[in-house]
Amino acid sequence: MSFKRLISIVSAVLLFVSLAKASTSDERAADAAAIRAHIESIFQAFIDGDQDKIFATHSEDWRGFLEGSRTPIKGIDDYMHANGIEWPRPANAPKSTPYLPPGTTYKVFDFDVQFYSPELAVASFFGEFQKDTITLRRFRIMDVYAKR
């Protein structure tokens, strides 16, 4: 094999690897943005008092801790109860009302996502609910995301 041919092959391989890596980086950036949008939708659902949305944004087999948890929370029903939400909601229950004062906003910061496989990511961040410039509640959160 000639030196020129070897250089051409090596160049082609390097180009392919760099394109594949760029594609993966773009996919991961899109996945990270989707995870952040999902998290922000949960903050907004709590502001709106949208219990159905809160339920829909969590898996049936959700596991974890919430502020003040003394034991692991197991399952979506326990998650809802741990957040003070009567769940499942009785058929004749009135429409839910917002949990926070009118005009409350949220802020997510120091957001980071680490991907451990194509199907598994861990997101860590701070989130807070604010009214005007006053922080009403602040959270330190780590969530595990799995593609199913």
XYZ file of N, CA and C in Angstrom:
444
model
N 0.860 -1.171 0.000
C 0.000 0.000 0.000
C 0.904 1.232 0.000
N 0.547 2.168 -0.823
C 1.360 3.372 -0.916
C 1.076 4.294 0.268
N 2.061 5.129 0.538
C 1.927 6.106 1.624
C 0.735 7.032 1.379
N 0.551 7.450 0.129
C -0.555 8.337 -0.239
C -1.908 7.665 0.045
N -2.000 6.377 -0.308
C -3.244 5.625 -0.079
C -3.500 5.484 1.424
N -2.470 5.199 2.207
C -2.600 5.075 3.659
C -3.080 6.386 4.269
N -2.538 7.498 3.830
C -2.966 8.813 4.326
C -4.436 9.047 3.983
N -4.843 8.660 2.794
C -6.247 8.825 2.391
C -7.173 8.002 3.271
N -6.790 6.764 3.564
C -7.620 5.893 4.403
C -7.696 6.444 5.827
N -6.560 6.813 6.394
C -6.535 7.372 7.743
C -7.363 8.652 7.802
N -7.247 9.502 6.819
C -8.028 10.747 6.771
C -9.515 10.452 6.719
N -9.901 9.461 5.912
C -11.319 9.095 5.806
C -11.844 8.568 7.139
N -11.064 7.726 7.798
C -11.469 7.186 9.104
C -11.601 8.310 10.123
N -10.639 9.204 10.172
C -10.696 10.326 11.118
C -11.903 11.217 10.843
N -12.185 11.463 9.578
C -13.353 12.265 9.217
C -14.633 11.575 9.680
N -14.743 10.263 9.432
C -15.919 9.504 9.839
C -16.089 9.554 11.359
N -15.009 9.329 12.103
C -15.068 9.347 13.576
C -15.479 10.721 14.073
N -14.920 11.779 13.512
C -15.272 13.128 13.974
C -16.719 13.455 13.642
N -17.228 13.028 12.477
C -18.636 13.255 12.139
C -19.558 12.464 13.061
N -19.172 11.227 13.358
C -19.990 10.402 14.262
C -20.012 11.019 15.650
N -18.865 11.513 16.095
C -18.786 12.134 17.418
C -19.612 13.411 17.453
N -19.570 14.227 16.421
C -20.366 15.461 16.355
C -21.844 15.131 16.379
N -22.228 14.086 15.651
C -23.630 13.672 15.635
C -24.064 13.254 17.034
N -23.231 12.475 17.724
C -23.541 12.044 19.085
C -23.641 13.243 20.012
N -22.734 14.204 19.890
C -22.779 15.400 20.729
C -24.062 16.178 20.489
N -24.462 16.295 19.217
C -25.703 16.994 18.894
C -26.906 16.267 19.485
N -26.896 14.927 19.381
C -27.987 14.139 19.955
C -28.039 14.314 21.465
N -26.895 14.298 22.103
C -26.844 14.450 23.565
C -27.314 15.846 23.967
N -26.943 16.852 23.191
C -27.403 18.221 23.485
C -28.920 18.299 23.366
N -29.467 17.650 22.352
C -30.923 17.629 22.189
C -31.582 16.870 23.332
N -30.974 15.746 23.747
C -31.513 14.983 24.873
C -31.445 15.799 26.164
N -30.335 16.494 26.385
C -30.199 17.328 27.588
C -31.242 18.440 27.589
N -31.478 19.040 26.425
C -32.497 20.096 26.329
C -33.892 19.530 26.598
N -34.154 18.314 26.123
C -35.462 17.682 26.371
C -35.647 17.379 27.854
N -34.575 16.929 28.510
C -34.652 16.658 29.954
C -34.923 17.949 30.703
N -34.219 19.015 30.349
C -34.446 20.298 31.032
C -35.878 20.792 30.809
N -36.375 20.681 29.577
C -37.748 21.108 29.293
C -38.744 20.293 30.118
N -38.478 19.012 30.278
C -39.349 18.149 31.092
C -39.352 18.623 32.549
N -38.169 18.900 33.078
C -38.054 19.367 34.466
C -38.780 20.702 34.634
N -38.589 21.607 33.694
C -39.257 22.910 33.784
C -40.769 22.765 33.699
N -41.249 21.782 32.927
C -42.700 21.572 32.847
C -43.260 21.100 34.190
N -42.456 20.382 34.956
C -42.898 19.944 36.290
C -42.996 21.152 37.223
N -42.005 22.029 37.190
C -42.081 23.252 38.002
C -43.349 24.035 37.651
N -43.622 24.181 36.351
C -44.798 24.935 35.930
C -46.081 24.240 36.368
N -46.107 22.910 36.321
C -47.302 22.171 36.762
C -47.578 22.413 38.237
N -46.531 22.496 39.057
C -46.738 22.807 40.478
C -47.254 24.236 40.646
N -46.740 25.176 39.873
C -47.245 26.556 39.944
C -48.724 26.592 39.567
N -49.084 25.853 38.529
C -50.462 25.855 38.043
C -51.398 24.999 38.893
N -50.829 24.161 39.756
C -51.658 23.230 40.519
C -52.239 22.152 39.613
N -51.545 21.814 38.538
C -52.023 20.854 37.554
C -51.631 19.435 37.982
N -52.475 18.823 38.801
C -52.180 17.503 39.353
C -52.042 16.437 38.265
N -52.872 16.522 37.232
C -52.776 15.541 36.150
C -51.425 15.625 35.447
N -50.935 16.828 35.235
C -49.623 17.011 34.589
C -48.507 16.507 35.507
N -48.611 16.798 36.805
C -47.602 16.302 37.754
C -47.554 14.783 37.682
N -48.722 14.142 37.689
C -48.799 12.685 37.593
C -48.194 12.199 36.278
N -48.555 12.853 35.181
C -48.121 12.415 33.847
C -46.621 12.573 33.617
N -45.968 13.437 34.362
C -44.536 13.679 34.135
C -43.638 12.750 34.949
N -44.239 11.791 35.641
C -43.474 10.841 36.447
C -43.881 9.416 36.084
N -42.949 8.487 36.187
C -43.251 7.098 35.842
C -43.992 6.413 36.990
N -44.700 5.363 36.643
C -45.450 4.589 37.654
C -44.513 4.063 38.741
N -43.292 3.695 38.346
C -42.354 3.098 39.302
C -41.329 4.110 39.834
N -41.715 5.386 39.904
C -40.820 6.448 40.387
C -40.238 6.053 41.738
N -38.974 6.334 41.927
C -38.296 6.082 43.205
C -37.479 7.306 43.567
N -37.394 7.595 44.855
C -36.532 8.687 45.266
C -36.913 9.261 46.604
N -36.392 10.454 46.842
C -36.629 11.187 48.075
C -37.139 12.571 47.727
N -37.900 13.136 48.610
C -38.287 14.538 48.534
C -37.822 15.192 49.823
N -37.820 16.507 49.823
C -37.421 17.240 51.012
C -38.199 16.720 52.219
N -37.485 16.324 53.256
C -38.126 15.847 54.477
C -38.462 14.363 54.468
N -38.173 13.655 53.345
C -38.457 12.214 53.302
C -37.602 11.487 54.328
N -38.227 10.601 55.067
C -37.475 9.798 56.033
C -37.211 8.401 55.487
N -37.963 8.021 54.474
C -37.776 6.739 53.807
C -37.923 6.969 52.303
N -37.410 6.029 51.501
C -37.578 6.187 50.055
C -39.058 6.185 49.670
N -39.376 6.997 48.697
C -40.723 7.044 48.143
C -40.749 6.039 47.005
N -41.774 5.185 46.995
C -41.839 4.109 46.006
C -43.142 4.194 45.235
N -43.044 4.618 43.986
C -44.199 4.659 43.110
C -44.824 6.032 43.005
N -45.555 6.222 41.933
C -46.152 7.520 41.638
C -47.203 7.919 42.670
N -47.987 6.975 43.156
C -49.008 7.322 44.145
C -48.364 7.877 45.414
N -47.288 7.235 45.869
C -46.588 7.739 47.059
C -45.951 9.103 46.779
N -45.444 9.297 45.560
C -44.863 10.593 45.191
C -45.924 11.685 45.286
N -47.103 11.403 44.748
C -48.186 12.386 44.793
C -48.555 12.691 46.242
N -48.715 11.656 47.055
C -49.061 11.858 48.473
C -47.969 12.646 49.197
N -46.707 12.340 48.904
C -45.589 13.039 49.555
C -45.589 14.526 49.217
N -46.200 14.889 48.096
C -46.316 16.294 47.710
C -47.623 16.915 48.186
N -48.361 16.195 49.040
C -49.604 16.729 49.587
C -50.771 16.682 48.622
N -50.697 15.803 47.632
C -51.744 15.702 46.615
C -52.579 14.457 46.895
N -53.878 14.643 47.034
C -54.773 13.497 47.211
C -54.815 12.746 45.881
N -54.339 11.495 45.915
C -54.237 10.746 44.667
C -54.450 9.277 44.929
N -55.151 8.580 44.110
C -55.846 9.104 42.956
C -56.978 10.040 43.376
N -57.194 11.009 42.545
C -58.187 12.026 42.853
C -59.587 11.419 42.758
N -60.427 11.675 43.761
C -61.803 11.169 43.697
C -62.517 11.720 42.461
N -63.444 10.934 41.920
C -64.157 11.309 40.700
C -64.878 12.647 40.834
N -65.394 12.962 42.006
C -66.164 14.196 42.192
C -65.319 15.346 42.751
N -64.006 15.174 42.763
C -63.132 16.202 43.330
C -63.171 17.464 42.467
N -63.171 18.623 43.113
C -63.140 19.872 42.332
C -61.801 20.014 41.616
N -61.802 20.850 40.595
C -60.563 21.118 39.856
C -59.517 21.638 40.842
N -58.295 21.182 40.659
C -57.234 21.598 41.578
C -56.930 23.084 41.413
N -56.359 23.635 42.453
C -55.993 25.050 42.435
C -54.473 25.173 42.574
N -53.912 26.293 42.164
C -52.454 26.470 42.264
C -51.957 26.295 43.701
N -50.749 25.767 43.832
C -50.128 25.544 45.132
C -49.394 26.776 45.632
N -49.130 27.683 44.725
C -48.297 28.836 45.052
C -49.052 30.119 44.743
N -48.660 31.230 45.332
C -49.377 32.493 45.108
C -49.357 32.914 43.634
N -50.387 33.620 43.189
C -50.393 34.138 41.815
C -49.131 34.958 41.546
N -48.620 34.837 40.352
C -47.411 35.581 39.992
C -46.122 34.853 40.321
N -46.222 33.634 40.859
C -45.021 32.856 41.169
C -44.375 32.382 39.872
N -43.068 32.418 39.843
C -42.300 31.902 38.707
C -41.311 30.870 39.242
N -40.607 30.216 38.345
C -39.574 29.274 38.760
C -38.268 29.631 38.079
N -37.196 29.137 38.644
C -35.866 29.329 38.083
C -35.109 28.019 38.268
N -34.467 27.543 37.213
C -33.614 26.361 37.269
C -32.200 26.826 36.950
N -31.236 26.469 37.803
C -29.867 26.917 37.555
C -28.856 25.851 37.982
N -27.605 26.060 37.583
C -26.533 25.082 37.768
C -26.973 23.715 37.255
N -27.631 23.734 36.099
C -28.187 22.529 35.492
C -27.082 21.750 34.798
N -27.026 20.445 35.081
C -26.018 19.589 34.460
C -26.641 18.224 34.182
N -26.332 17.663 33.028
C -26.774 16.307 32.697
C -25.545 15.494 32.328
N -25.436 14.332 32.919
C -24.363 13.394 32.587
C -25.014 12.139 32.008
N -24.595 11.755 30.801
C -25.124 10.557 30.164
C -24.192 9.394 30.465
N -24.779 8.290 30.920
C -24.002 7.112 31.259
C -24.153 6.005 30.227
N -25.147 6.127 29.391
C -25.362 5.209 28.280
C -26.362 5.892 27.353
N -26.651 5.298 26.209
C -27.662 5.914 25.343
C -29.046 6.007 26.000
N -29.282 5.198 27.026
C -30.598 5.163 27.667
C -30.629 5.716 29.081
N -29.499 6.150 29.643
C -29.460 6.542 31.057
C -28.721 7.862 31.257
N -29.369 8.776 31.972
C -28.758 10.076 32.267
C -29.109 10.483 33.686
N -28.233 11.260 34.284
C -28.482 11.831 35.607
C -28.422 13.352 35.459
N -29.503 13.999 35.896
C -29.573 15.466 35.860
C -29.480 15.978 37.290
N -28.637 16.963 37.495
C -28.554 17.606 38.814
C -28.668 19.112 38.609
N -29.344 19.760 39.547
C -29.610 21.180 39.385
C -30.203 21.755 40.663
N -30.270 23.062 40.702
C -31.019 23.781 41.723
C -32.258 24.352 41.059
N -33.342 24.360 41.792
C -34.563 24.970 41.295
C -35.202 25.751 42.417
N -35.902 26.791 42.039
C -36.594 27.563 43.074
C -37.852 28.190 42.523
N -38.790 28.390 43.431
C -39.990 29.149 43.125
C -39.771 30.546 43.659
N -40.119 31.559 42.843
C -39.909 32.952 43.224
C -41.202 33.737 43.053
N -41.376 34.695 43.910
C -42.462 35.682 43.765
C -41.781 37.028 43.792
N -41.898 37.758 42.703
C -41.130 38.989 42.509
C -39.655 38.615 42.603
N -38.908 39.157 43.518
C -37.487 38.789 43.639
C -37.238 37.945 44.881
N -38.298 37.476 45.519
C -38.171 36.707 46.763
C -38.251 35.215 46.442
N -37.301 34.451 46.978
C -37.318 32.995 46.810
C -38.274 32.404 47.835
N -39.294 31.695 47.340
C -40.277 31.057 48.223
C -39.792 29.685 48.689
N -39.248 28.903 47.767
C -38.711 27.573 48.084
C -37.560 27.277 47.146
N -36.526 26.658 47.680
C -35.370 26.278 46.864
C -35.158 24.775 47.016
N -34.789 24.136 45.921
C -34.579 22.698 45.905
C -33.210 22.366 45.339
N -32.598 21.334 45.879
C -31.367 20.744 45.337
C -31.802 19.361 44.857
N -31.735 19.142 43.544
C -32.350 17.951 42.967
C -31.359 17.168 42.122
N -31.491 15.852 42.198
C -30.802 14.945 41.298
C -31.855 13.961 40.792
N -32.045 13.929 39.481
C -33.029 13.037 38.857
C -32.315 12.068 37.926
N -32.820 10.852 37.886
C -32.311 9.844 36.967
C -33.327 9.694 35.848
N -32.857 9.760 34.618
C -33.706 9.619 33.428
C -33.294 8.373 32.659
N -34.287 7.584 32.275
C -34.042 6.397 31.462
C -35.000 6.406 30.279
N -34.469 6.167 29.084
C -35.339 6.028 27.911
C -35.992 4.654 27.988
N -37.310 4.658 27.800
C -38.039 3.377 27.839
C -38.834 3.228 26.574
